[in-house]
């Protein structure tokens, strides 16, 4: 199965209670590949300083106070979101507004 992800190093997803699991991964690619293998993973945060990959089981809000050395990513499914015409924040907000999505 093919997955598409949108990511940002400027905006950070709020990990909090949304964390599915975490472990050390060498690269951001390794982190995203791990998410693709986990059926419950919808998004994640990779912390560069610690090589820590946090997989999330929901699409959380953006943490406006969090500006660590990180990359946040979300799994996207619509053709519109795959085109990269929207900002990362617009994609996250759109995913959060879908029925059945909670933080």
PDB file of C-alpha atoms in Angstrom:
ATOM      1  CA  UNK A   1       0.000   0.000   0.000  1.00  0.00           C
ATOM      2  CA  UNK A   2       1.238   3.477  -0.842  1.00  0.00           C
ATOM      3  CA  UNK A   3       1.110   6.301   1.714  1.00  0.00           C
ATOM      4  CA  UNK A   4       1.694  10.007   1.321  1.00  0.00           C
ATOM      5  CA  UNK A   5       2.892  12.343   4.053  1.00  0.00           C
ATOM      6  CA  UNK A   6       3.092  16.094   4.512  1.00  0.00           C
ATOM      7  CA  UNK A   7       5.747  17.405   6.878  1.00  0.00           C
ATOM      8  CA  UNK A   8       7.047  20.580   8.492  1.00  0.00           C
ATOM      9  CA  UNK A   9      10.133  21.579  10.439  1.00  0.00           C
ATOM     10  CA  UNK A  10       8.560  24.953  11.294  1.00  0.00           C
ATOM     11  CA  UNK A  11       5.383  23.665  12.973  1.00  0.00           C
ATOM     12  CA  UNK A  12       5.305  21.020  15.692  1.00  0.00           C
ATOM     13  CA  UNK A  13       2.459  18.619  16.400  1.00  0.00           C
ATOM     14  CA  UNK A  14       1.458  18.269  20.044  1.00  0.00           C
ATOM     15  CA  UNK A  15       2.462  14.764  21.160  1.00  0.00           C
ATOM     16  CA  UNK A  16       0.739  14.546  24.574  1.00  0.00           C
ATOM     17  CA  UNK A  17      -1.918  11.863  24.930  1.00  0.00           C
ATOM     18  CA  UNK A  18      -1.865  11.099  21.198  1.00  0.00           C
ATOM     19  CA  UNK A  19       1.354   9.087  21.407  1.00  0.00           C
ATOM     20  CA  UNK A  20       1.079   5.566  20.074  1.00  0.00           C
ATOM     21  CA  UNK A  21       4.720   4.625  20.707  1.00  0.00           C
ATOM     22  CA  UNK A  22       8.245   5.978  20.373  1.00  0.00           C
ATOM     23  CA  UNK A  23      11.794   4.755  19.892  1.00  0.00           C
ATOM     24  CA  UNK A  24      15.150   5.848  18.507  1.00  0.00           C
ATOM     25  CA  UNK A  25      15.306   5.938  14.700  1.00  0.00           C
ATOM     26  CA  UNK A  26      18.379   7.060  12.759  1.00  0.00           C
ATOM     27  CA  UNK A  27      16.641   9.291  10.205  1.00  0.00           C
ATOM     28  CA  UNK A  28      13.359  11.027   9.451  1.00  0.00           C
ATOM     29  CA  UNK A  29      12.862   8.560   6.582  1.00  0.00           C
ATOM     30  CA  UNK A  30      13.158   5.663   9.047  1.00  0.00           C
ATOM     31  CA  UNK A  31      10.567   7.339  11.266  1.00  0.00           C
ATOM     32  CA  UNK A  32       8.083   7.847   8.424  1.00  0.00           C
ATOM     33  CA  UNK A  33       8.623   4.282   7.139  1.00  0.00           C
ATOM     34  CA  UNK A  34       7.916   2.980  10.645  1.00  0.00           C
ATOM     35  CA  UNK A  35       4.658   4.973  10.685  1.00  0.00           C
ATOM     36  CA  UNK A  36       3.671   3.430   7.345  1.00  0.00           C
ATOM     37  CA  UNK A  37       4.151  -0.048   8.850  1.00  0.00           C
ATOM     38  CA  UNK A  38       2.005   0.706  11.915  1.00  0.00           C
ATOM     39  CA  UNK A  39      -1.698   0.485  11.055  1.00  0.00           C
ATOM     40  CA  UNK A  40      -2.778   2.900  13.821  1.00  0.00           C
ATOM     41  CA  UNK A  41      -0.195   5.580  12.991  1.00  0.00           C
ATOM     42  CA  UNK A  42      -1.659   8.759  11.480  1.00  0.00           C
ATOM     43  CA  UNK A  43       1.130  11.241  12.233  1.00  0.00           C
ATOM     44  CA  UNK A  44       4.415  11.670  14.064  1.00  0.00           C
ATOM     45  CA  UNK A  45       7.185  13.875  15.382  1.00  0.00           C
ATOM     46  CA  UNK A  46      10.908  13.237  14.878  1.00  0.00           C
ATOM     47  CA  UNK A  47      13.279  14.994  17.308  1.00  0.00           C
ATOM     48  CA  UNK A  48      16.633  15.484  15.587  1.00  0.00           C
ATOM     49  CA  UNK A  49      18.692  16.057  18.763  1.00  0.00           C
ATOM     50  CA  UNK A  50      17.681  12.702  20.281  1.00  0.00           C
ATOM     51  CA  UNK A  51      16.853  10.756  17.094  1.00  0.00           C
ATOM     52  CA  UNK A  52      13.521  10.098  18.805  1.00  0.00           C
ATOM     53  CA  UNK A  53      10.598   9.072  16.634  1.00  0.00           C
ATOM     54  CA  UNK A  54       7.174   9.579  18.233  1.00  0.00           C
ATOM     55  CA  UNK A  55       4.290   7.929  16.382  1.00  0.00           C
ATOM     56  CA  UNK A  56       0.815   9.309  17.012  1.00  0.00           C
ATOM     57  CA  UNK A  57      -2.551   7.593  16.678  1.00  0.00           C
ATOM     58  CA  UNK A  58      -4.510  10.749  15.944  1.00  0.00           C
ATOM     59  CA  UNK A  59      -4.007  14.098  14.236  1.00  0.00           C
ATOM     60  CA  UNK A  60      -3.248  16.492  17.090  1.00  0.00           C
ATOM     61  CA  UNK A  61      -3.308  20.238  16.972  1.00  0.00           C
ATOM     62  CA  UNK A  62      -0.154  22.218  16.271  1.00  0.00           C
ATOM     63  CA  UNK A  63       1.736  23.176  19.427  1.00  0.00           C
ATOM     64  CA  UNK A  64       2.397  26.881  18.898  1.00  0.00           C
ATOM     65  CA  UNK A  65       4.840  26.974  21.835  1.00  0.00           C
ATOM     66  CA  UNK A  66       6.852  23.990  20.610  1.00  0.00           C
ATOM     67  CA  UNK A  67       9.687  24.986  18.319  1.00  0.00           C
ATOM     68  CA  UNK A  68      12.229  22.265  19.012  1.00  0.00           C
ATOM     69  CA  UNK A  69      14.684  20.879  16.473  1.00  0.00           C
ATOM     70  CA  UNK A  70      12.063  18.554  14.982  1.00  0.00           C
ATOM     71  CA  UNK A  71      10.057  17.439  11.984  1.00  0.00           C
ATOM     72  CA  UNK A  72       6.322  16.786  12.285  1.00  0.00           C
ATOM     73  CA  UNK A  73       4.414  14.774   9.692  1.00  0.00           C
ATOM     74  CA  UNK A  74       0.867  13.635   8.926  1.00  0.00           C
ATOM     75  CA  UNK A  75      -0.470  10.880   6.681  1.00  0.00           C
ATOM     76  CA  UNK A  76      -2.634  12.355   3.909  1.00  0.00           C
ATOM     77  CA  UNK A  77      -5.184  10.527   1.807  1.00  0.00           C
ATOM     78  CA  UNK A  78      -6.870  13.083  -0.445  1.00  0.00           C
ATOM     79  CA  UNK A  79      -5.484  14.126  -3.810  1.00  0.00           C
ATOM     80  CA  UNK A  80      -5.887  17.764  -2.780  1.00  0.00           C
ATOM     81  CA  UNK A  81      -3.665  17.339   0.297  1.00  0.00           C
ATOM     82  CA  UNK A  82      -1.070  15.398  -1.719  1.00  0.00           C
ATOM     83  CA  UNK A  83      -0.619  18.313  -4.150  1.00  0.00           C
ATOM     84  CA  UNK A  84       1.131  20.520  -1.567  1.00  0.00           C
ATOM     85  CA  UNK A  85      -0.996  23.538  -2.470  1.00  0.00           C
ATOM     86  CA  UNK A  86      -2.021  23.983   1.173  1.00  0.00           C
ATOM     87  CA  UNK A  87       0.331  24.790   4.021  1.00  0.00           C
ATOM     88  CA  UNK A  88       1.117  22.136   6.628  1.00  0.00           C
ATOM     89  CA  UNK A  89      -1.081  24.035   9.116  1.00  0.00           C
ATOM     90  CA  UNK A  90      -4.019  24.081   6.666  1.00  0.00           C
ATOM     91  CA  UNK A  91      -3.693  20.330   6.093  1.00  0.00           C
ATOM     92  CA  UNK A  92      -3.567  19.597   9.853  1.00  0.00           C
ATOM     93  CA  UNK A  93      -6.538  21.880  10.547  1.00  0.00           C
ATOM     94  CA  UNK A  94      -8.489  20.232   7.714  1.00  0.00           C
ATOM     95  CA  UNK A  95      -7.768  16.748   9.043  1.00  0.00           C
ATOM     96  CA  UNK A  96      -8.825  17.850  12.529  1.00  0.00           C
ATOM     97  CA  UNK A  97     -12.158  19.145  11.203  1.00  0.00           C
ATOM     98  CA  UNK A  98     -13.118  15.793   9.648  1.00  0.00           C
ATOM     99  CA  UNK A  99     -15.927  13.900  11.428  1.00  0.00           C
ATOM    100  CA  UNK A 100     -14.661  11.398  13.972  1.00  0.00           C
ATOM    101  CA  UNK A 101     -11.319  13.144  14.478  1.00  0.00           C
ATOM    102  CA  UNK A 102     -10.486  14.208  18.017  1.00  0.00           C
ATOM    103  CA  UNK A 103      -7.320  15.391  19.657  1.00  0.00           C
TER     104      UNK A 103
END
